[in-house]
Amino acid sequence: MTTWAERRPLPGVVGRAVEHEQLSGLLDSARLVTLTGAAGVGKSVLARAVLEERTARYDGTVLRVGCWDGPARGGPTEALLRAAGSAYATGRDTARPPTGPLAHRGAGAPPGVGHWADATTDHLAALTAYFRQRRAIVLLDDCDPQLDACARLVRRLWRADPALRIVATARGPLGLAEERVVEIAPLPVTLGEGIAGPAVELLAARTGTAAPELLVAVCQALEGSPLAIALAAQQLDRMSLPQLAAQVGTDGPLFYAGPAATVRHTSLYAAQAAGYALCSPVDRQVWARLSVLPGDFDPWLAGCVCASSDVPAAAVEGALERLRTASVVECVRDAGGVHEDTGAALSPRYRLPRAARDFGRTQLREAGEEAGALRRFRQACAALAAEAQIAWQGPDQQLAVGLVEDEQANFDAALTRPPQDAEDALGALEIAVSLWFHWAACGFRREGRAHLDRLLLLSPDDTALRARALWLSGYLAAQEDSPAAGALLDQAWTAAVMHGDSDGLARIAHAHGVLALYRGDLAAAVACLEEASRHRSRDPWFGPGPAHSGALLAIALSSLDARRARTAAHRAWEARHSDGDFWLYSTVLYALAMTERAHGEPAAALRACRKALAAKKLVGDPLSIAGARTLLAGLRHQLRGGAPPPDRDAQEPWWQRGGSGVRSRPFFSRLRARS
């Protein structure tokens, strides 16, 4: 624990204008301001910069007590007395020699040397009087290892001088009633499209002129952490910037090391280890197990991954809150909010920053618990995917869409991380199959096929789950008009027959109808879709179902027979499983719009198309949204000019944009329409 007034030159403070102004403003009114944030985020640098500027303006003094630089007899109280003595001994206040009890130590001996560990009220009163004379501000720096002792010291100082200003830095607040907290977050990497943020500015100051895209890539991988950026920049002595960008962009721990003012800042590992040492055994276990979560998460998922025989489920949420208070875990969404579309209550969500995640993963591996945590993670993701599948067929599909969006990073990891054994591979395949609606209805077809193709190779056993996966892969291929669709659907048919799965046979007929429809073979499409729509599904939770087959049948009939098309559309809607099936609703409306347009009713077609577009936006499939917009534009042109539009694309259904066969323009499944 240091006992001197810190006078070393300050490094540059980049990107902290808002926090600088906030701290400066609070010092005018608040008696205690605490800067909190994760390890290496720059709390101490900012505090010292603001205090140096303030004391220079008012001819004051800053007395720093560093609580993480080693133990000292008497704790922070003793250290503060030593700091006061150091300030005097270095000649900063020679015009005002100490008085009272401090004067008895002599001009050359700092007060506090000797038996000051149990400082009396008189001693503190004299010390605070000394502070008043010199307009001193106390900086309790890095309070974490002495958090309670620092809080007690603040109370004692305030009893002696209620007007004393104190600034503290710590990973968590001191917990005093009058404390004002300023949270310091990592530096923003970008400030908008094409605008580099302060994190890039900090790295550029160390690298000189460099390609902006490489600087942004490095800072994004380092999540804007000033310490991580500084340590990574030191690696440029032995590697180029492109090599650094490639290295930090890969999965794996970022344990760069280099010279630093304090031992715990010489590496990211040391910075995290310092905080880890202050955690309780339960909090350490929770921290380590959370490291298998690649994205943000809610308390339920954290409980699934972290709970075990030695960590009760009831203890996980408390540990999560303590880790959040200690700035190990970030809160990315507070509790109490509501979904903007559905109005449903939202649970809080957290994330473990990369440096803390890397450190926790190392601890997990050393404890031999990584395999178990990864298995629990995949099982939890399978449960979430099943919940999303049920929600999709329920009264509000937006809940399912929102759940998948929230858990996107976790689902991606559960699907792509190599399985540990055959059972684990089946768990990953189950996730991919449960998310059929995400791939097929929400526009992520190519991504879904990639997952399914890989996982089918890892799950060769003839199971009912594999049969569904084969159908889903063939269905997605049919939606893309892929040459592989026929072979996949043939394999799915064989598997469905072997398992006596009549629902599977109906789904295969539906997929063949989609393939024929996309290829312009309307007669074959009508035959297949009529067969699928007559089926009575025994499992309403999986697949498009008879109602969707009827809606596509209406589309296939739209240019052939208006009466049959309208009848098929209305029957499809009457057979719906839920009033909240926006996917079915949009398809039925699109079928009606195509029917009315084909048979000379552009005004009615326009009304139906507008409703279809609104419903498709709720589902979020970019391809069908683009198709509905194109049809809408063509109908508007027709109504204004009284003739069909000259643009051939505006007359074609969405699946034939760019001509038959493979589309001429790539389809980016990650695109999601929001307007």
XYZ file of C-alpha atoms in Angstrom:
675
model
C 0.000 0.000 0.000
C 1.620 3.233 -1.125
C 1.930 6.137 1.278
C 2.961 9.019 -0.933
C 1.423 11.757 -3.017
C 1.619 10.432 -6.597
C 3.575 12.828 -8.842
C 4.577 10.728 -11.835
C 3.619 12.074 -15.292
C 0.144 11.080 -16.368
C -0.472 9.193 -19.600
C -2.838 10.797 -22.054
C -6.542 10.512 -21.258
C -8.352 9.660 -24.480
C -12.076 9.551 -25.054
C -13.189 10.483 -21.547
C -14.607 13.974 -22.083
C -18.068 13.037 -20.781
C -16.762 11.218 -17.724
C -14.240 14.025 -17.094
C -17.018 16.610 -17.071
C -19.244 14.396 -14.930
C -16.576 13.864 -12.274
C -15.588 17.527 -12.263
C -19.211 18.566 -11.794
C -19.841 16.111 -8.980
C -16.795 17.330 -7.064
C -18.523 20.688 -6.658
C -21.364 19.176 -4.634
C -20.669 15.560 -3.639
C -18.470 14.626 -0.710
C -17.578 11.198 -2.131
C -17.360 10.273 -5.806
C -16.359 6.735 -6.743
C -15.202 5.764 -10.211
C -16.110 2.144 -10.905
C -15.405 -0.129 -13.849
C -13.659 -3.265 -15.010
C -9.966 -3.941 -14.603
C -7.811 -1.831 -16.916
C -10.575 0.525 -18.000
C -8.661 3.635 -16.843
C -10.343 4.648 -13.573
C -7.182 5.778 -11.809
C -5.825 7.666 -14.810
C -9.047 9.640 -15.185
C -9.327 10.355 -11.451
C -5.770 11.650 -11.247
C -6.177 13.779 -14.368
C -9.311 15.474 -13.036
C -7.850 15.992 -9.562
C -4.560 17.373 -10.828
C -6.455 19.839 -12.996
C -8.734 20.838 -10.125
C -6.022 21.305 -7.520
C -3.877 23.283 -9.961
C -6.811 25.619 -10.527
C -7.492 26.115 -6.806
C -3.913 25.792 -5.512
C -4.782 22.621 -3.643
C -3.244 19.236 -2.839
C -4.064 15.680 -3.827
C -3.212 12.943 -1.350
C -3.313 9.493 -2.925
C -3.682 6.270 -0.988
C -3.007 3.241 -3.191
C -4.713 0.252 -1.630
C -3.501 -2.446 -4.033
C 0.228 -1.852 -3.955
C 0.982 -4.095 -0.986
C -0.116 -4.393 2.656
C 0.626 -1.728 5.225
C 0.273 -1.738 8.957
C -2.832 0.179 9.921
C -4.579 -0.138 6.553
C -5.750 2.937 4.630
C -5.771 5.122 7.728
C -2.038 4.597 8.254
C -1.441 5.050 4.533
C -3.302 8.364 4.510
C -1.193 9.665 7.381
C 1.929 8.596 5.522
C 0.697 10.344 2.371
C 0.139 13.560 4.345
C 3.660 13.290 5.756
C 5.124 12.650 2.301
C 3.408 15.707 0.874
C 4.848 17.847 3.632
C 8.339 16.306 3.508
C 8.671 16.859 -0.248
C 8.239 20.575 0.318
C 4.877 21.021 -1.284
C 3.561 23.005 1.699
C 6.610 24.638 3.238
C 4.750 27.919 3.604
C 2.316 26.282 5.957
C 4.053 23.984 8.439
C 1.838 21.433 10.158
C 0.338 22.324 13.489
C -1.167 20.446 16.395
C -0.365 16.750 16.804
C 1.192 16.588 13.321
C 3.774 19.228 14.239
C 5.336 16.970 16.859
C 6.662 14.672 14.126
C 9.098 17.356 12.968
C 9.610 18.944 9.573
C 11.624 16.062 8.196
C 9.539 13.149 9.434
C 6.235 12.438 7.815
C 3.379 12.203 10.262
C 2.096 8.696 10.464
C 5.486 7.075 10.947
C 5.345 5.336 14.276
C 2.338 4.077 16.202
C -0.448 5.520 14.061
C -2.177 2.292 13.159
C -4.913 3.027 15.710
C -5.274 6.728 15.009
C -7.460 8.496 17.544
C -10.242 10.932 16.794
C -7.924 13.791 17.804
C -5.329 12.680 15.305
C -7.892 12.511 12.498
C -9.300 15.892 13.525
C -5.838 17.385 13.285
C -5.300 15.667 9.958
C -8.544 16.994 8.502
C -7.699 20.484 9.769
C -4.393 20.078 7.939
C -6.351 19.120 4.797
C -8.593 22.182 5.115
C -5.632 24.538 5.283
C -4.209 23.085 2.079
C -7.496 22.570 0.163
C -6.663 18.874 -0.013
C -8.677 16.194 -1.776
C -8.151 12.583 -0.772
C -7.855 9.973 -3.519
C -8.491 6.436 -2.285
C -7.126 4.595 -5.289
C -7.879 0.932 -6.080
C -9.960 0.337 -2.971
C -10.962 -3.232 -3.844
C -8.707 -5.186 -1.443
C -9.556 -2.750 1.387
C -13.132 -1.860 0.455
C -14.631 -2.081 3.944
C -11.640 -0.399 5.563
C -11.853 2.464 3.059
C -15.541 2.904 3.812
C -14.779 3.078 7.549
C -12.020 5.622 6.935
C -14.388 7.823 4.912
C -16.936 7.796 7.736
C -14.267 8.734 10.299
C -12.917 11.529 8.118
C -16.403 12.928 7.625
C -17.042 12.913 11.354
C -13.937 15.050 11.752
C -14.648 17.253 8.723
C -18.058 16.886 7.021
C -16.931 19.102 4.130
C -13.930 16.965 3.115
C -13.947 15.911 -0.555
C -12.953 12.307 -1.297
C -12.553 10.511 -4.622
C -12.325 6.721 -4.757
C -11.603 4.264 -7.549
C -12.644 0.633 -7.327
C -14.227 -2.134 -9.353
C -17.317 -1.729 -7.183
C -18.763 1.086 -5.048
C -17.942 1.554 -1.356
C -21.637 1.321 -0.469
C -22.043 4.580 1.461
C -25.310 6.504 1.432
C -23.845 9.788 0.150
C -21.619 8.130 -2.436
C -22.012 9.227 -6.048
C -20.883 6.622 -8.566
C -19.495 7.266 -12.046
C -19.266 4.090 -14.097
C -16.347 3.964 -16.533
C -17.035 1.774 -19.550
C -14.577 0.573 -22.203
C -13.828 3.071 -24.940
C -16.180 3.102 -27.949
C -14.558 1.616 -31.046
C -16.717 3.523 -33.527
C -18.994 6.532 -33.206
C -21.070 5.764 -36.264
C -20.664 4.535 -39.782
C -17.169 5.368 -40.938
C -16.238 7.345 -37.809
C -13.436 5.969 -35.641
C -13.966 6.127 -31.901
C -11.588 6.900 -29.043
C -10.419 3.282 -28.779
C -9.064 3.533 -32.326
C -7.558 6.923 -31.484
C -5.763 5.386 -28.502
C -4.318 2.569 -30.616
C -3.404 4.920 -33.465
C -1.427 7.089 -31.037
C 0.809 4.056 -30.429
C 0.944 2.651 -33.955
C 1.205 5.794 -36.051
C -0.258 5.873 -39.548
C -2.013 2.587 -40.257
C -4.938 1.128 -42.162
C -8.114 2.248 -40.338
C -9.868 -1.075 -40.907
C -7.050 -2.923 -39.137
C -7.142 -0.532 -36.185
C -10.908 -0.975 -35.895
C -10.589 -4.765 -36.118
C -8.027 -4.862 -33.308
C -10.046 -2.548 -31.065
C -13.254 -4.490 -31.658
C -11.558 -7.748 -30.745
C -10.177 -6.105 -27.595
C -13.642 -4.674 -26.819
C -12.297 -1.146 -26.339
C -10.346 -1.954 -23.162
C -7.575 0.666 -22.711
C -5.303 -1.815 -20.908
C -5.826 -4.484 -23.563
C -5.108 -1.940 -26.320
C -1.945 -0.735 -24.592
C -0.647 -4.287 -24.057
C -1.527 -5.309 -27.620
C 0.227 -2.238 -29.026
C 3.405 -3.326 -27.252
C 3.355 -6.489 -29.375
C 3.972 -4.402 -32.488
C 7.683 -4.523 -31.643
C 7.643 -8.167 -32.763
C 4.761 -8.390 -35.269
C 3.045 -6.278 -37.884
C -0.371 -4.690 -37.442
C -2.035 -7.171 -39.866
C -0.549 -10.044 -37.856
C -1.815 -8.480 -34.633
C -5.294 -8.022 -36.111
C -5.372 -11.652 -37.219
C -4.171 -12.869 -33.830
C -6.580 -10.897 -31.668
C -9.457 -11.789 -34.001
C -9.123 -15.523 -33.390
C -10.657 -17.342 -30.461
C -8.327 -17.820 -27.550
C -7.024 -15.992 -24.507
C -5.518 -12.520 -24.834
C -2.707 -12.889 -22.334
C -0.393 -10.221 -23.716
C 2.188 -8.870 -21.293
C 4.332 -5.780 -21.091
C 5.710 -3.139 -18.739
C 3.180 -1.251 -16.627
C 3.030 1.010 -13.596
C 1.598 -1.751 -11.401
C 2.153 -5.503 -11.370
C -1.496 -6.335 -11.970
C -1.488 -4.241 -15.162
C 1.486 -6.003 -16.761
C -0.934 -8.479 -18.398
C -4.632 -9.038 -18.841
C -4.251 -12.285 -16.942
C -2.719 -10.480 -13.952
C -5.441 -7.829 -14.014
C -8.176 -10.459 -13.893
C -6.312 -12.595 -11.351
C -6.188 -9.662 -8.931
C -9.975 -9.411 -8.917
C -10.417 -13.184 -8.904
C -8.387 -13.428 -5.691
C -10.909 -11.160 -3.941
C -13.916 -13.319 -4.876
C -15.493 -15.958 -2.675
C -15.095 -19.640 -3.688
C -18.667 -19.751 -5.029
C -18.192 -16.544 -7.021
C -14.985 -17.944 -8.505
C -16.757 -21.101 -9.640
C -19.587 -19.113 -11.173
C -17.113 -16.813 -12.926
C -15.227 -19.782 -14.380
C -18.370 -21.565 -15.569
C -19.838 -18.421 -17.120
C -16.804 -18.385 -19.423
C -18.433 -21.003 -21.692
C -21.127 -18.443 -22.591
C -19.923 -16.561 -25.687
C -22.561 -13.834 -25.687
C -24.933 -12.146 -23.295
C -27.194 -14.267 -21.105
C -30.030 -14.096 -18.600
C -30.057 -15.485 -15.033
C -31.841 -18.665 -16.190
C -29.094 -19.622 -18.633
C -26.426 -18.706 -16.079
C -28.128 -20.993 -13.557
C -28.278 -23.882 -16.032
C -24.564 -23.623 -16.794
C -23.247 -22.826 -13.308
C -25.423 -24.890 -10.962
C -24.049 -28.229 -9.812
C -23.715 -30.335 -6.688
C -21.235 -27.856 -5.192
C -22.960 -24.673 -6.416
C -26.708 -24.652 -5.606
C -28.962 -23.070 -8.202
C -30.205 -20.582 -5.594
C -26.634 -19.318 -5.093
C -25.963 -18.514 -8.747
C -28.098 -15.382 -8.980
C -26.486 -13.891 -5.868
C -23.028 -14.651 -7.232
C -24.025 -13.065 -10.525
C -25.038 -9.859 -8.767
C -21.811 -9.749 -6.735
C -19.751 -10.239 -9.899
C -21.706 -7.435 -11.542
C -21.045 -5.142 -8.580
C -17.342 -6.005 -8.827
C -17.357 -5.073 -12.561
C -16.504 -8.615 -13.606
C -19.873 -9.124 -15.306
C -21.516 -6.369 -17.373
C -25.255 -5.734 -17.273
C -26.371 -5.160 -20.869
C -30.099 -4.941 -20.130
C -31.721 -4.042 -16.827
C -34.734 -5.868 -15.453
C -38.165 -4.287 -15.651
C -38.218 -3.363 -19.324
C -40.803 -4.535 -21.846
C -40.451 -5.820 -25.393
C -41.078 -2.968 -27.836
C -43.254 -5.127 -30.109
C -45.012 -7.546 -27.757
C -45.064 -5.675 -24.445
C -43.735 -8.781 -22.677
C -41.629 -8.260 -19.546
C -37.897 -8.569 -20.178
C -35.451 -10.246 -17.840
C -32.029 -8.706 -17.187
C -29.168 -9.788 -19.396
C -25.456 -9.893 -18.635
C -22.216 -10.603 -20.433
C -18.719 -11.579 -19.436
C -16.154 -9.353 -21.235
C -13.527 -11.155 -23.251
C -10.645 -10.659 -20.819
C -12.707 -11.997 -17.906
C -14.022 -14.805 -20.111
C -10.518 -15.850 -21.163
C -9.332 -15.866 -17.560
C -12.375 -17.801 -16.373
C -11.938 -20.394 -19.129
C -8.360 -20.969 -18.010
C -9.524 -21.545 -14.434
C -12.269 -23.873 -15.673
C -9.804 -26.005 -17.614
C -7.376 -26.172 -14.716
C -10.213 -27.381 -12.477
C -11.161 -30.085 -15.014
C -14.724 -28.718 -15.310
C -14.777 -27.458 -18.897
C -16.389 -30.548 -20.449
C -19.227 -30.598 -17.920
C -19.935 -26.881 -18.296
C -19.975 -27.144 -22.103
C -22.398 -30.075 -21.949
C -24.727 -28.163 -19.608
C -24.507 -25.165 -21.937
C -25.591 -27.173 -24.987
C -28.424 -28.818 -23.036
C -29.663 -25.404 -21.912
C -29.550 -24.116 -25.499
C -31.574 -27.149 -26.606
C -34.219 -26.259 -24.009
C -34.259 -22.639 -25.214
C -34.619 -23.721 -28.838
C -37.535 -26.009 -27.928
C -39.166 -23.123 -26.042
C -38.740 -20.883 -29.090
C -40.280 -23.537 -31.353
C -43.366 -23.788 -29.126
C -43.628 -19.990 -28.922
C -43.501 -19.788 -32.732
C -46.603 -21.973 -33.019
C -48.264 -20.109 -30.140
C -50.243 -16.878 -30.012
C -47.347 -14.516 -30.715
C -44.519 -15.410 -33.072
C -42.654 -12.243 -32.148
C -41.802 -13.798 -28.794
C -40.055 -16.635 -30.611
C -38.235 -14.208 -32.914
C -37.132 -12.111 -29.934
C -35.931 -15.157 -28.001
C -33.764 -16.326 -30.907
C -32.382 -12.823 -31.408
C -31.489 -12.583 -27.709
C -29.752 -15.962 -27.728
C -28.194 -15.726 -31.203
C -24.570 -15.855 -30.045
C -25.302 -18.723 -27.656
C -27.150 -20.721 -30.324
C -24.305 -20.140 -32.784
C -21.775 -21.446 -30.272
C -23.917 -24.454 -29.319
C -24.280 -25.364 -32.997
C -20.664 -24.819 -34.060
C -18.558 -25.975 -31.102
C -17.299 -29.528 -31.736
C -19.454 -32.087 -29.871
C -17.749 -34.162 -27.201
C -19.473 -37.432 -28.142
C -22.449 -38.852 -30.067
C -24.951 -37.756 -27.420
C -23.576 -34.219 -27.513
C -23.798 -34.224 -31.331
C -27.464 -35.202 -31.118
C -28.010 -32.307 -28.712
C -26.578 -29.883 -31.272
C -28.711 -31.432 -34.037
C -31.791 -31.067 -31.827
C -31.097 -27.319 -31.533
C -30.811 -26.958 -35.315
C -34.069 -28.865 -35.874
C -35.987 -26.956 -33.188
C -34.985 -23.695 -34.866
C -36.567 -24.781 -38.175
C -38.737 -21.651 -38.249
C -35.701 -19.398 -37.818
C -34.057 -20.919 -40.870
C -37.172 -21.434 -43.026
C -39.468 -18.537 -42.139
C -37.184 -15.773 -40.884
C -34.698 -15.708 -43.744
C -31.697 -17.635 -42.415
C -31.883 -20.498 -44.921
C -28.245 -20.789 -45.912
C -27.028 -20.575 -42.344
C -29.465 -23.306 -41.320
C -28.384 -25.577 -44.152
C -24.725 -25.131 -43.240
C -25.409 -26.186 -39.646
C -27.590 -29.126 -40.687
C -25.181 -30.452 -43.314
C -22.341 -30.478 -40.812
C -24.341 -31.953 -37.920
C -25.914 -34.675 -40.078
C -22.405 -35.972 -40.772
C -21.758 -36.117 -37.022
C -25.052 -37.928 -36.290
C -25.179 -40.882 -38.712
C -27.520 -43.085 -36.649
C -31.005 -43.662 -38.027
C -33.156 -41.733 -35.552
C -36.421 -39.808 -35.745
C -34.452 -36.642 -35.068
C -32.180 -37.330 -38.038
C -35.239 -37.892 -40.224
C -36.540 -34.440 -39.295
C -33.119 -32.929 -39.916
C -33.001 -34.486 -43.399
C -36.426 -33.057 -44.202
C -35.458 -29.623 -42.900
C -32.238 -29.574 -44.912
C -34.186 -30.593 -48.030
C -36.889 -28.009 -47.322
C -34.321 -25.222 -46.987
C -32.605 -26.411 -50.172
C -35.981 -26.352 -51.945
C -36.552 -22.764 -50.791
C -33.187 -21.903 -52.347
C -34.010 -23.944 -55.487
C -30.829 -25.908 -54.858
C -29.962 -28.991 -56.954
C -29.382 -30.863 -53.679
C -33.025 -30.555 -52.629
C -34.278 -33.653 -54.447
C -31.656 -36.020 -53.017
C -32.158 -34.719 -49.475
C -35.935 -35.087 -49.699
C -35.524 -38.635 -51.027
C -33.414 -39.507 -47.984
C -35.990 -37.851 -45.731
C -38.790 -39.875 -47.387
C -36.947 -43.146 -46.734
C -36.350 -42.194 -43.102
C -40.002 -41.115 -42.623
C -41.252 -44.428 -44.027
C -38.887 -46.386 -41.783
C -40.194 -44.510 -38.726
C -43.847 -44.572 -39.795
C -43.943 -40.782 -39.670
C -47.053 -39.630 -41.557
C -46.391 -36.020 -40.526
C -42.955 -36.325 -42.073
C -44.409 -37.600 -45.344
C -46.782 -34.611 -45.468
C -43.914 -32.236 -44.797
C -41.938 -33.856 -47.630
C -44.900 -33.332 -49.971
C -44.978 -29.682 -48.855
C -41.260 -29.303 -49.629
C -41.698 -30.901 -53.072
C -44.535 -28.447 -53.692
C -42.231 -25.551 -52.756
C -39.536 -26.878 -55.085
C -42.004 -27.235 -57.975
C -43.431 -23.776 -57.281
C -40.002 -22.204 -57.309
C -39.208 -23.951 -60.596
C -42.417 -22.755 -62.223
C -44.040 -26.217 -62.501
C -47.461 -25.122 -61.248
C -49.225 -28.416 -61.974
C -46.749 -30.405 -59.868
C -46.846 -27.749 -57.168
C -50.641 -27.903 -56.954
C -50.615 -31.720 -56.727
C -48.011 -31.831 -53.960
C -49.492 -28.975 -51.940
C -53.014 -30.378 -52.169
C -51.706 -33.647 -50.730
C -49.906 -31.841 -47.909
C -52.875 -29.589 -47.087
C -55.246 -32.585 -46.724
C -53.048 -34.115 -44.019
C -54.088 -33.767 -40.394
C -50.912 -33.170 -38.426
C -50.367 -35.056 -35.170
C -47.508 -32.750 -34.126
C -48.587 -29.117 -34.486
C -45.318 -27.800 -33.008
C -42.946 -28.741 -35.818
C -42.894 -27.720 -39.447
C -45.156 -25.568 -41.598
C -48.229 -27.794 -41.263
C -51.344 -28.188 -43.450
C -52.393 -24.539 -43.157
C -49.154 -23.332 -44.722
C -49.475 -25.947 -47.443
C -52.919 -24.512 -48.200
C -51.532 -20.961 -48.333
C -48.861 -22.002 -50.845
C -51.507 -23.914 -52.763
C -53.400 -20.630 -53.114
C -50.261 -19.010 -54.515
C -49.789 -21.865 -57.001
C -53.433 -21.505 -58.108
C -53.416 -17.697 -58.196
C -52.781 -17.428 -61.946
C -54.713 -20.589 -62.863
C -58.055 -20.488 -61.059
C -59.131 -17.458 -59.012
C -62.045 -19.245 -57.311
C -59.962 -22.211 -56.183
C -57.135 -19.895 -55.116
C -59.425 -17.798 -52.916
C -61.011 -20.928 -51.453
C -57.590 -22.414 -50.653
C -56.465 -19.160 -49.021
C -59.558 -18.933 -46.802
C -59.348 -22.615 -45.827
C -55.698 -22.149 -44.939
C -56.543 -19.292 -42.588
C -59.435 -21.234 -41.043
C -57.054 -24.139 -40.354
C -54.567 -21.927 -38.518
C -53.196 -23.127 -35.209
C -53.095 -19.627 -33.709
C -54.338 -16.133 -34.522
C -50.775 -14.911 -33.972
C -49.339 -16.868 -36.913
C -47.983 -13.887 -38.855
C -46.041 -16.171 -41.190
C -49.274 -17.861 -42.315
C -51.205 -14.578 -42.342
C -48.644 -12.876 -44.593
C -48.551 -15.856 -46.968
C -52.356 -15.983 -47.237
C -52.518 -12.256 -47.931
C -49.746 -12.513 -50.508
C -51.688 -15.313 -52.216
C -54.825 -13.147 -52.302
C -52.830 -10.211 -53.680
C -51.385 -12.357 -56.484
C -54.836 -13.795 -57.233
C -56.523 -10.394 -57.444
C -53.736 -8.995 -59.607
C -53.791 -11.964 -61.971
C -57.538 -11.617 -62.465
C -57.795 -7.877 -63.001
C -58.427 -6.491 -59.515
C -55.333 -4.327 -58.818
C -57.017 -2.207 -56.102
C -57.989 -5.275 -54.073
C -54.540 -6.738 -54.714
C -52.937 -3.539 -53.434
C -54.902 -3.673 -50.172
C -53.993 -7.302 -49.574
C -50.341 -6.703 -50.456
C -50.029 -3.850 -47.969
C -51.341 -6.085 -45.186
C -49.061 -8.908 -46.288
C -46.016 -6.630 -46.146
C -46.906 -5.424 -42.636
C -47.247 -9.027 -41.443
C -44.020 -10.137 -43.156
C -42.094 -7.388 -41.357
C -43.180 -8.885 -38.028
C -41.637 -12.204 -39.058
C -38.524 -10.659 -40.604
C -37.838 -12.697 -43.763
C -35.888 -10.280 -46.031
C -36.505 -12.262 -49.214
C -40.301 -12.380 -48.920
C -40.356 -8.772 -47.675
C -38.479 -7.730 -50.818
C -40.958 -9.724 -52.901
C -43.970 -8.081 -51.243
C -42.437 -4.645 -51.764
C -41.786 -5.401 -55.418
C -45.358 -6.590 -55.920
C -46.618 -3.493 -54.116
C -44.556 -1.213 -56.373
C -45.902 -2.950 -59.477
C -49.499 -2.624 -58.300
C -49.057 1.083 -57.578
C -47.594 1.603 -61.038
C -50.479 -0.311 -62.581
C -53.105 1.724 -60.715
C -51.456 5.034 -61.637
C -50.865 4.218 -65.304
C -53.590 1.726 -65.939
C -51.129 -0.786 -67.384
C -48.766 -3.438 -66.027
C -45.300 -2.105 -65.170
C -42.554 -2.539 -67.739
C -40.200 -3.991 -65.109
C -40.337 -7.774 -65.431
C -39.139 -8.224 -61.844
C -42.178 -6.341 -60.557
C -44.446 -8.978 -62.123
C -42.659 -12.070 -60.826
C -43.239 -13.720 -57.430
C -40.496 -13.234 -54.871
C -38.928 -16.672 -55.329
C -38.261 -16.062 -59.033
C -36.487 -12.697 -58.681
C -33.631 -12.632 -61.193
C -35.076 -15.444 -63.334
C -35.635 -19.122 -62.818
C -33.020 -21.384 -61.295
C -30.243 -19.968 -59.128
C -30.705 -16.288 -58.292
C -28.265 -13.959 -59.960
C -27.733 -11.901 -56.838
C -26.428 -13.386 -53.589
C -28.870 -13.658 -50.717
C -27.417 -12.622 -47.384
C -29.348 -14.557 -44.777
C -28.061 -12.333 -41.979
C -29.922 -9.328 -43.390
C -33.016 -8.521 -41.356
C -35.536 -5.956 -42.581
C -36.722 -3.520 -39.926
C -38.435 -0.809 -41.927
